[in-house]
XYZ file of C-alpha atoms in Angstrom:
602
model
C 54.367 66.580 87.965
C 53.123 63.609 85.959
C 53.550 63.061 82.237
C 49.818 63.571 81.673
C 50.109 67.062 83.240
C 52.703 68.308 80.755
C 53.449 70.931 79.577
C 54.371 72.904 82.680
C 52.209 75.959 83.385
C 55.491 77.750 84.055
C 58.859 75.999 83.545
C 60.522 78.528 85.873
C 63.561 80.771 85.592
C 66.665 78.593 85.082
C 70.045 79.085 86.692
C 72.039 79.383 83.469
C 75.349 80.537 84.967
C 76.977 77.194 84.130
C 76.151 73.633 83.112
C 76.436 72.109 86.632
C 74.346 74.925 88.120
C 71.683 74.297 85.478
C 71.632 70.569 86.324
C 71.365 71.408 90.032
C 68.472 73.771 89.292
C 66.673 71.047 87.354
C 67.136 68.615 90.238
C 65.787 71.082 92.796
C 62.713 71.779 90.664
C 61.964 68.047 90.487
C 62.683 67.315 94.128
C 59.260 65.724 94.702
C 59.660 63.308 91.822
C 63.217 62.516 92.878
C 62.140 61.682 96.442
C 59.369 59.403 95.182
C 61.797 57.636 92.870
C 64.307 57.378 95.738
C 61.704 55.722 97.962
C 60.830 53.091 95.354
C 64.523 52.601 94.651
C 65.225 51.940 98.314
C 62.421 49.373 98.392
C 63.866 47.643 95.340
C 67.491 47.643 96.447
C 66.647 46.687 100.032
C 64.732 43.732 98.631
C 67.833 42.760 96.670
C 70.012 43.238 99.759
C 67.641 41.140 101.886
C 67.916 38.031 99.689
C 71.386 37.038 100.980
C 70.067 37.053 104.543
C 67.156 34.811 103.580
C 69.406 32.435 101.646
C 71.956 32.289 104.473
C 69.272 31.554 107.060
C 67.808 28.848 104.817
C 71.209 27.140 104.491
C 71.762 27.362 108.239
C 68.247 25.974 108.877
C 69.092 22.957 106.712
C 72.351 22.467 108.582
C 70.514 22.719 111.916
C 67.576 20.615 110.628
C 65.114 23.276 111.797
C 61.809 23.316 109.905
C 60.558 26.477 111.575
C 63.726 28.427 110.701
C 63.481 27.180 107.121
C 59.862 28.398 106.883
C 60.829 31.797 108.293
C 63.690 32.107 105.804
C 61.334 31.116 102.969
C 58.850 33.810 104.015
C 61.705 36.345 104.093
C 62.753 35.361 100.577
C 59.142 35.733 99.327
C 58.902 39.130 101.007
C 62.172 40.254 99.413
C 61.032 38.996 95.995
C 57.807 40.962 96.307
C 59.741 44.096 97.308
C 62.074 43.628 94.351
C 59.187 43.244 91.892
C 57.086 46.142 93.145
C 60.080 48.400 93.773
C 61.649 47.765 90.378
C 58.358 48.368 88.552
C 57.593 51.629 90.324
C 61.230 52.755 90.210
C 61.227 52.406 86.443
C 57.938 54.312 86.144
C 59.028 57.192 88.360
C 62.534 57.358 86.905
C 61.207 57.561 83.354
C 58.729 60.209 84.520
C 61.640 62.228 85.917
C 63.486 61.827 82.620
C 60.578 62.940 80.447
C 59.501 65.807 82.687
C 63.071 67.124 82.895
C 63.426 66.947 79.110
C 60.037 68.647 78.692
C 61.057 71.436 81.075
C 64.249 72.090 79.099
C 62.352 72.066 75.803
C 59.794 74.520 77.166
C 62.589 76.795 78.358
C 64.218 76.673 74.937
C 60.913 77.353 73.173
C 60.268 80.310 75.467
C 63.757 81.658 74.807
C 63.262 81.302 71.045
C 59.970 83.188 71.279
C 61.600 85.876 73.416
C 64.571 86.487 71.124
C 62.869 85.817 67.794
C 65.114 86.118 64.743
C 67.941 87.422 66.938
C 68.440 83.927 68.389
C 70.024 82.389 65.294
C 72.292 85.407 64.880
C 73.666 84.999 68.383
C 73.755 81.191 68.418
C 74.154 78.862 65.443
C 70.852 77.307 64.373
C 72.488 73.865 64.414
C 73.436 74.324 68.070
C 69.865 75.252 68.997
C 68.593 72.119 67.231
C 71.267 69.967 68.922
C 70.324 71.315 72.355
C 66.594 70.778 71.837
C 67.037 67.175 70.612
C 70.093 65.135 71.635
C 71.220 67.334 74.527
C 67.763 67.309 76.088
C 67.841 63.508 76.240
C 71.288 63.454 77.869
C 70.209 66.005 80.474
C 67.085 63.948 81.191
C 69.234 60.827 81.540
C 71.308 62.409 84.301
C 68.271 63.807 86.138
C 66.626 60.386 85.957
C 69.766 58.584 87.149
C 70.294 60.697 90.271
C 67.499 59.081 92.282
C 68.542 55.546 91.346
C 72.157 56.333 92.227
C 71.107 57.802 95.587
C 69.036 54.689 96.358
C 71.941 52.436 95.375
C 74.431 54.424 97.491
C 72.162 54.322 100.571
C 71.627 50.584 100.081
C 75.366 49.935 99.870
C 75.928 51.832 103.119
C 73.091 49.960 104.867
C 74.399 46.576 103.670
C 77.926 47.351 104.866
C 76.642 48.491 108.263
C 74.373 45.435 108.501
C 77.231 43.034 107.685
C 79.463 44.642 110.302
C 76.733 44.141 112.912
C 75.725 40.655 111.699
C 79.194 39.130 111.086
C 81.799 41.578 112.439
C 84.798 39.498 111.383
C 83.788 39.440 107.695
C 81.684 42.614 107.685
C 84.735 44.767 108.407
C 86.491 43.346 105.326
C 83.477 44.120 103.134
C 83.012 47.605 104.640
C 86.654 48.396 103.934
C 86.607 47.020 100.396
C 83.346 48.520 99.075
C 84.477 52.206 99.220
C 87.531 51.193 97.227
C 85.254 49.640 94.605
C 83.059 52.719 94.454
C 85.874 55.274 94.255
C 88.442 53.357 92.212
C 87.222 54.764 88.894
C 87.191 58.409 89.985
C 90.770 59.122 88.789
C 89.823 57.786 85.348
C 86.642 59.856 84.910
C 88.227 63.238 83.987
C 90.213 61.657 81.165
C 87.169 59.702 79.968
C 85.091 62.887 80.028
C 87.682 64.834 78.026
C 87.849 62.110 75.400
C 84.048 61.988 75.177
C 83.948 65.784 74.744
C 86.542 65.605 71.956
C 84.519 62.892 70.237
C 81.313 64.963 70.367
C 83.129 68.058 69.112
C 84.594 66.235 66.131
C 81.255 64.562 65.397
C 79.574 67.972 65.404
C 82.116 69.355 62.938
C 81.683 66.354 60.656
C 77.900 66.754 60.737
C 78.209 70.455 59.953
C 80.512 69.710 57.036
C 78.098 67.075 55.709
C 75.155 69.480 55.968
C 77.068 72.215 54.135
C 78.103 69.765 51.421
C 74.535 68.544 50.868
C 73.188 72.109 50.838
C 75.736 73.174 48.232
C 75.779 69.956 46.206
C 74.410 71.591 43.064
C 77.095 74.270 43.143
C 79.800 71.713 43.905
C 78.808 69.677 40.873
C 78.914 72.781 38.747
C 82.514 73.545 39.706
C 83.636 69.925 40.011
C 84.267 70.141 43.745
C 82.510 66.948 44.870
C 85.716 64.985 45.322
C 87.356 67.799 47.276
C 84.533 67.988 49.805
C 84.165 64.211 49.852
C 87.822 63.965 50.824
C 87.323 66.542 53.569
C 84.345 64.667 54.944
C 86.230 61.363 54.765
C 89.047 62.899 56.784
C 86.602 64.371 59.312
C 84.788 61.048 59.712
C 88.072 59.243 60.300
C 88.915 61.740 63.027
C 85.539 61.004 64.604
C 86.235 57.264 64.410
C 89.635 57.623 66.066
C 88.199 59.849 68.793
C 85.367 57.348 69.380
C 87.837 54.471 69.697
C 89.931 56.450 72.201
C 86.822 57.264 74.213
C 85.600 53.658 74.102
C 88.981 52.405 75.334
C 88.766 54.585 78.408
C 85.198 53.546 79.219
C 86.111 49.891 78.690
C 89.016 50.359 81.127
C 86.577 51.778 83.678
C 84.286 48.769 83.144
C 87.224 46.383 83.500
C 88.250 47.989 86.788
C 84.696 47.586 88.063
C 84.790 43.893 87.194
C 88.311 43.186 88.466
C 88.100 44.831 91.885
C 84.779 43.221 92.906
C 86.206 39.871 91.839
C 89.224 40.403 94.058
C 86.978 41.396 96.955
C 84.844 38.298 96.439
C 87.924 36.036 96.412
C 89.174 37.689 99.599
C 85.830 37.228 101.347
C 85.588 33.552 100.337
C 89.178 32.755 101.330
C 89.019 34.592 104.660
C 85.443 33.448 105.428
C 86.270 29.803 104.739
C 89.086 30.041 107.261
C 86.753 31.567 109.842
C 84.095 28.898 109.218
C 86.656 26.078 109.490
C 87.865 27.462 112.773
C 84.277 27.680 114.033
C 84.233 31.471 114.467
C 81.282 31.837 112.056
C 78.507 29.541 110.891
C 78.152 28.218 107.367
C 74.938 30.194 106.969
C 76.728 33.408 107.925
C 79.432 32.717 105.332
C 76.775 32.134 102.671
C 75.032 35.362 103.703
C 78.184 37.466 103.374
C 79.174 35.793 100.101
C 75.707 36.378 98.622
C 75.640 39.961 99.880
C 78.978 40.768 98.250
C 77.807 39.152 95.020
C 74.564 41.128 94.938
C 76.342 44.357 95.879
C 77.737 44.396 92.349
C 74.251 45.346 91.133
C 73.852 48.634 93.045
C 77.540 49.408 92.565
C 76.940 49.312 88.821
C 74.899 52.497 89.222
C 78.045 54.341 90.312
C 79.489 53.841 86.828
C 76.164 54.775 85.210
C 75.855 58.080 87.077
C 79.469 58.893 86.195
C 78.766 58.282 82.504
C 75.473 60.190 82.673
C 77.173 63.217 84.225
C 80.086 63.162 81.795
C 77.678 63.157 78.842
C 75.129 65.578 80.315
C 77.619 68.185 81.567
C 78.564 69.547 78.095
C 74.918 69.237 77.040
C 73.840 71.273 80.067
C 76.580 73.787 79.306
C 75.229 74.289 75.773
C 71.656 74.563 77.068
C 72.730 77.101 79.696
C 74.541 79.139 77.044
C 71.344 79.411 75.000
C 69.120 80.056 78.015
C 71.483 82.748 79.311
C 70.810 84.934 76.265
C 68.757 88.000 77.023
C 66.983 90.677 75.078
C 69.245 93.620 74.410
C 67.390 95.643 77.012
C 65.158 94.236 79.689
C 61.787 95.972 80.184
C 61.686 97.754 83.557
C 58.111 96.653 84.074
C 56.325 99.938 83.297
C 52.625 99.718 82.503
C 51.677 101.583 79.336
C 48.743 99.494 78.116
C 48.555 99.069 74.350
C 50.367 102.059 72.753
C 49.366 103.494 69.386
C 50.441 106.400 67.230
C 53.426 107.263 65.069
C 56.349 104.839 64.872
C 59.643 106.736 65.168
C 63.263 105.590 65.210
C 65.502 108.273 66.769
C 68.662 106.554 65.536
C 67.883 106.917 61.827
C 65.085 109.490 61.886
C 62.605 107.133 60.204
C 59.018 108.200 60.933
C 55.980 106.120 60.002
C 52.832 108.179 60.667
C 49.926 106.310 62.222
C 47.475 104.836 59.752
C 49.629 105.404 56.656
C 51.365 103.057 54.239
C 55.056 103.989 54.499
C 57.796 102.555 52.286
C 61.444 102.613 53.395
C 64.246 102.385 50.839
C 67.767 101.389 51.923
C 70.673 100.881 49.579
C 72.089 98.165 51.851
C 69.815 95.099 52.297
C 71.582 94.148 55.541
C 71.022 97.647 56.920
C 67.355 97.331 55.952
C 67.083 94.073 57.898
C 68.675 95.597 60.993
C 66.404 98.641 60.789
C 63.340 96.393 60.480
C 64.400 94.593 63.662
C 64.862 97.906 65.454
C 61.360 98.962 64.500
C 60.146 95.735 66.102
C 61.856 96.535 69.404
C 65.193 94.753 68.913
C 67.860 97.496 69.123
C 71.548 96.879 68.469
C 73.661 95.854 71.452
C 77.170 96.764 72.529
C 78.953 99.888 71.421
C 76.384 100.606 68.701
C 73.438 100.626 71.096
C 71.062 103.546 70.585
C 67.802 104.847 71.960
C 64.694 102.707 71.645
C 62.141 103.029 68.864
C 59.041 104.938 69.983
C 55.433 103.995 69.293
C 53.137 106.863 70.150
C 55.965 108.274 72.281
C 56.334 105.026 74.275
C 59.742 103.249 74.074
C 59.207 99.695 72.807
C 62.012 98.452 75.057
C 59.989 99.469 78.105
C 57.012 97.373 77.075
C 56.470 93.823 78.234
C 57.493 91.395 75.519
C 53.958 90.247 74.730
C 52.793 93.854 74.565
C 55.584 94.842 72.172
C 54.897 91.819 69.956
C 51.169 92.569 69.878
C 51.804 96.215 68.954
C 54.468 95.726 66.273
C 54.824 92.650 64.075
C 57.938 92.266 61.923
C 58.056 89.851 58.999
C 61.636 89.410 57.838
C 62.735 88.718 54.290
C 62.980 84.961 54.878
C 59.883 83.984 56.903
C 59.504 80.392 58.088
C 56.403 78.261 57.490
C 55.886 75.576 60.117
C 54.638 72.169 59.047
C 50.891 71.579 59.320
C 47.719 72.329 57.411
C 47.066 75.723 55.869
C 44.274 76.247 58.391
C 46.761 75.649 61.231
C 49.272 77.973 59.578
C 46.767 80.834 59.644
C 45.495 80.013 63.140
C 47.585 82.662 64.908
C 46.815 85.227 67.636
C 44.867 87.967 65.871
C 42.434 90.821 66.375
C 39.697 88.906 64.569
C 39.029 91.783 62.189
C 40.827 90.182 59.214
C 39.609 86.759 58.115
C 41.871 84.116 56.633
C 40.010 84.403 53.326
C 40.567 88.189 53.181
C 44.255 87.803 54.031
C 44.773 85.130 51.374
C 42.986 87.279 48.825
C 45.085 90.336 49.664
C 48.272 88.282 49.395
C 47.162 87.021 45.957
C 47.241 83.355 47.007
C 44.634 82.132 44.528
C 47.066 79.985 42.548
C 48.548 78.674 45.808
C 45.118 77.523 46.950
C 44.509 75.835 43.599
C 47.830 74.009 43.835
C 47.099 72.897 47.403
C 43.616 71.716 46.418
C 45.096 69.563 43.638
C 47.701 68.170 46.007
C 45.088 67.429 48.667
C 44.790 63.735 49.503
C 43.013 63.540 52.837
C 41.272 66.939 52.782
C 38.709 66.187 50.008
C 40.010 68.979 47.825
C 39.896 71.568 50.613
C 43.093 73.635 50.349
C 42.749 74.772 53.986
C 43.095 71.156 55.100
C 46.086 70.398 52.872
C 49.255 69.734 54.805
C 52.266 71.976 54.190
C 55.631 70.300 54.645
C 58.376 71.539 56.944
C 59.437 75.104 56.099
C 57.089 74.956 53.095
C 59.581 72.983 51.024
C 56.818 71.665 48.749
C 56.032 75.244 47.646
C 57.920 77.667 45.450
C 59.665 80.694 46.910
C 56.918 83.050 45.760
C 54.186 80.810 47.156
C 55.921 80.587 50.534
C 56.361 84.350 50.592
C 52.694 85.037 49.870
C 51.451 82.546 52.486
C 53.730 84.158 55.056
C 52.335 87.568 54.082
C 48.788 86.261 54.496
C 49.687 84.960 57.962
C 51.016 88.410 58.929
C 47.906 90.120 57.591
C 45.612 87.838 59.603
C 47.220 88.986 62.858
C 46.176 92.593 62.073
C 48.726 94.260 64.395
C 48.737 97.963 65.212
C 51.977 98.275 63.227
C 53.045 95.806 60.533
C 56.668 95.899 59.316
C 57.382 93.939 56.123
C 60.917 93.399 54.846
C 60.886 92.738 51.078
C 57.506 90.942 51.128
C 57.280 90.621 47.314
C 60.871 89.961 46.279
C 60.066 86.442 44.989
C 56.952 87.226 42.903
C 56.519 88.568 39.383
C 55.780 92.226 38.665
C 52.062 91.769 37.887
C 51.452 89.875 41.125
C 53.551 92.396 43.019
C 51.410 95.271 41.743
C 48.194 93.520 42.799
C 49.620 92.649 46.224
C 50.704 96.244 46.809
C 47.266 97.593 46.018
C 45.311 94.986 47.985
C 47.562 95.110 51.069
C 47.255 98.887 51.160
C 43.474 98.578 50.953
C 43.304 95.911 53.654
C 45.522 97.915 56.026
C 43.544 101.185 55.807
C 43.659 102.872 59.211
C 46.601 100.719 60.340
C 50.289 101.640 60.258
C 52.229 99.666 57.647
C 55.963 99.919 56.985
C 57.390 98.125 53.944
C 61.102 97.838 53.192
C 61.392 97.583 49.423
C 63.081 98.991 46.347
C 60.490 97.951 43.776
C 58.960 100.934 41.892
C 55.632 99.099 41.650
C 55.322 98.935 45.431
C 56.891 102.334 46.130
C 54.495 104.073 43.758
C 51.545 102.976 45.925
C 52.996 104.145 49.242
C 51.522 107.181 51.026
C 55.065 108.337 51.749
C 58.553 107.042 50.966
C 61.513 107.384 53.343
C 64.971 107.111 51.798
C 67.682 106.017 54.263
C 71.267 106.626 53.178
C 74.360 105.915 55.319
C 72.179 105.118 58.313
C 70.160 108.354 58.289
C 67.014 109.613 56.592
C 68.171 111.434 53.468
C 64.834 112.272 51.856
C 61.096 111.923 52.414
C 58.298 112.264 49.886
C 56.333 110.463 47.224
C 58.054 107.952 44.983
C 57.812 110.039 41.813
C 58.999 113.175 43.565
C 62.085 111.437 44.937
C 62.727 109.701 41.621
C 63.060 113.040 39.864
C 64.545 115.057 42.690
C 67.071 112.756 44.402
C 69.789 111.092 42.344
C 70.892 108.768 45.167
C 67.336 107.519 45.535
C 67.024 107.024 41.788
C 70.286 105.075 41.730
C 68.963 102.636 44.354
C 65.479 102.215 42.909
C 66.433 102.012 39.231
C 69.667 100.139 40.028
C 71.863 102.502 38.056
C 75.527 101.634 37.874
C 78.017 103.957 39.495
C 79.103 105.263 36.083
C 75.516 105.945 35.058
C 74.886 107.597 38.389
C 77.860 109.940 37.904
C 76.801 110.719 34.320
C 73.328 111.692 35.466
C 74.716 113.818 38.278
C 77.140 115.561 35.886
C 74.285 116.252 33.488
C 72.207 117.755 36.273
C 75.142 119.915 37.442
C 75.717 121.105 33.892
C 72.036 121.950 33.502
C 72.068 123.930 36.772
C 75.158 125.893 35.618
C 73.473 126.791 32.325
C 70.366 127.943 34.166
C 72.492 130.171 36.413
C 74.287 131.700 33.384
C 70.988 132.386 31.629
C 69.561 134.011 34.754
C 72.636 136.241 35.215
C 72.572 137.268 31.550
């Protein structure tokens, strides 16, 4: 896989049982790229390892006054320099490719998981954690995947150099072969403590960031109650804890670096002292001593990758753990793979008894907004999990849970009460998978977006006054709440699904606009099933049927005006009567019924 070929046609099914297993899965899926990077790394490091031999032979040729040997050593040095140049260039290219492709694979997996779970994702995992995984954690995971091949090449080179020195100069090679494993493994006892300190630092930094975000989000309220100093003090304390944790972590990593400088220095001193004695006694040549000395000096370069891979793993392990935790989430029920085609018909929830007949405009009234949100999710095929799990919602008699995910999404579209607008132009916002029967212009008209289009046209800079080409900022922050809500409604109408479920689609608009939206949406959705969760009389009065849900069950069904006069609980929710007013009305009705009974008996 090359960078130009991204994204992956299929990023695969990750092993999300743990962080290390996820890293191992990533490595296996990029085995080809890792082997290519390993090959270039071996060329590079072998070129580095070959320089001492060329230098040693050149020194010995000078001592022996041999022109031919000097020419051969010069050719060897040129060959090693070429290998170093080519190998280093290609190693960097392939290693960076491994990094980017690994990060892209993780991001695709996260995007697929977000699409699979929908709004349920942020209820099961904090939104900040999802963002952290898809940004900073992805880079750390890519760093480790990229570093594996370079570490493997460095480790193989170190082994080859040690074996070569033992064969070339046995007396000194044995000393080097015995000392190098000590250099490579000396830091291992320090790594667990360094990893723990790094984890503590990241945890405290995350808490400080969360506190800062909460403070900024609630700054207006804090100023109103005079709480700025209180939260500023809390953030100051949190930031100091982060600083102390960072210093503790840095001390440990600096100790590891110091060990990796001290021990090679001691090995080098030992080689020089012992080799000088061997050369003075005539057991080795001067050129051989120079070769071993140069080899030990240059070994510090590949050995440095041992520390890098240790740091990369210590930083990527918690990142991989967080990514695995997100990727391990599953839909409440997994589809068994049955083939139903595209179902159609009545939408029925056996848990609450809510029935939305096919082709009608049905309004659902719930006294509890949270219960309304959960019911809307159920109607979209996201049932509750755990002890409260119930039977699946049926569409035309077909359980939504037994549909493939894309089939369920195409059949039933749920727009929650806080829809998100992605950044981009208005034309891109409305460019969504759709039946093609509802144009963007018709959807915008039905959602009463005329004033929104005028505002976008005035704000247009690069689109020549075309509101469809005007760019909308992230989450639609440049628009008012009502404008965002109507654009989201237009986007839902463009898709033209078999069943459209809207949760409070007009809560942020004025009553006149709400009345027009209700009428136009009903007209646009003729022949399609539409379910609207609302408590506004203007919207309820235009529904073909109203379903009143009380205490988790359907309590009444009928037209809005019938229920308003015949069901006091419904009237209390819709007209927002207080409990005292509700009791007064009920007492009056009871008294009237008693009088009617007395008159009939008389």
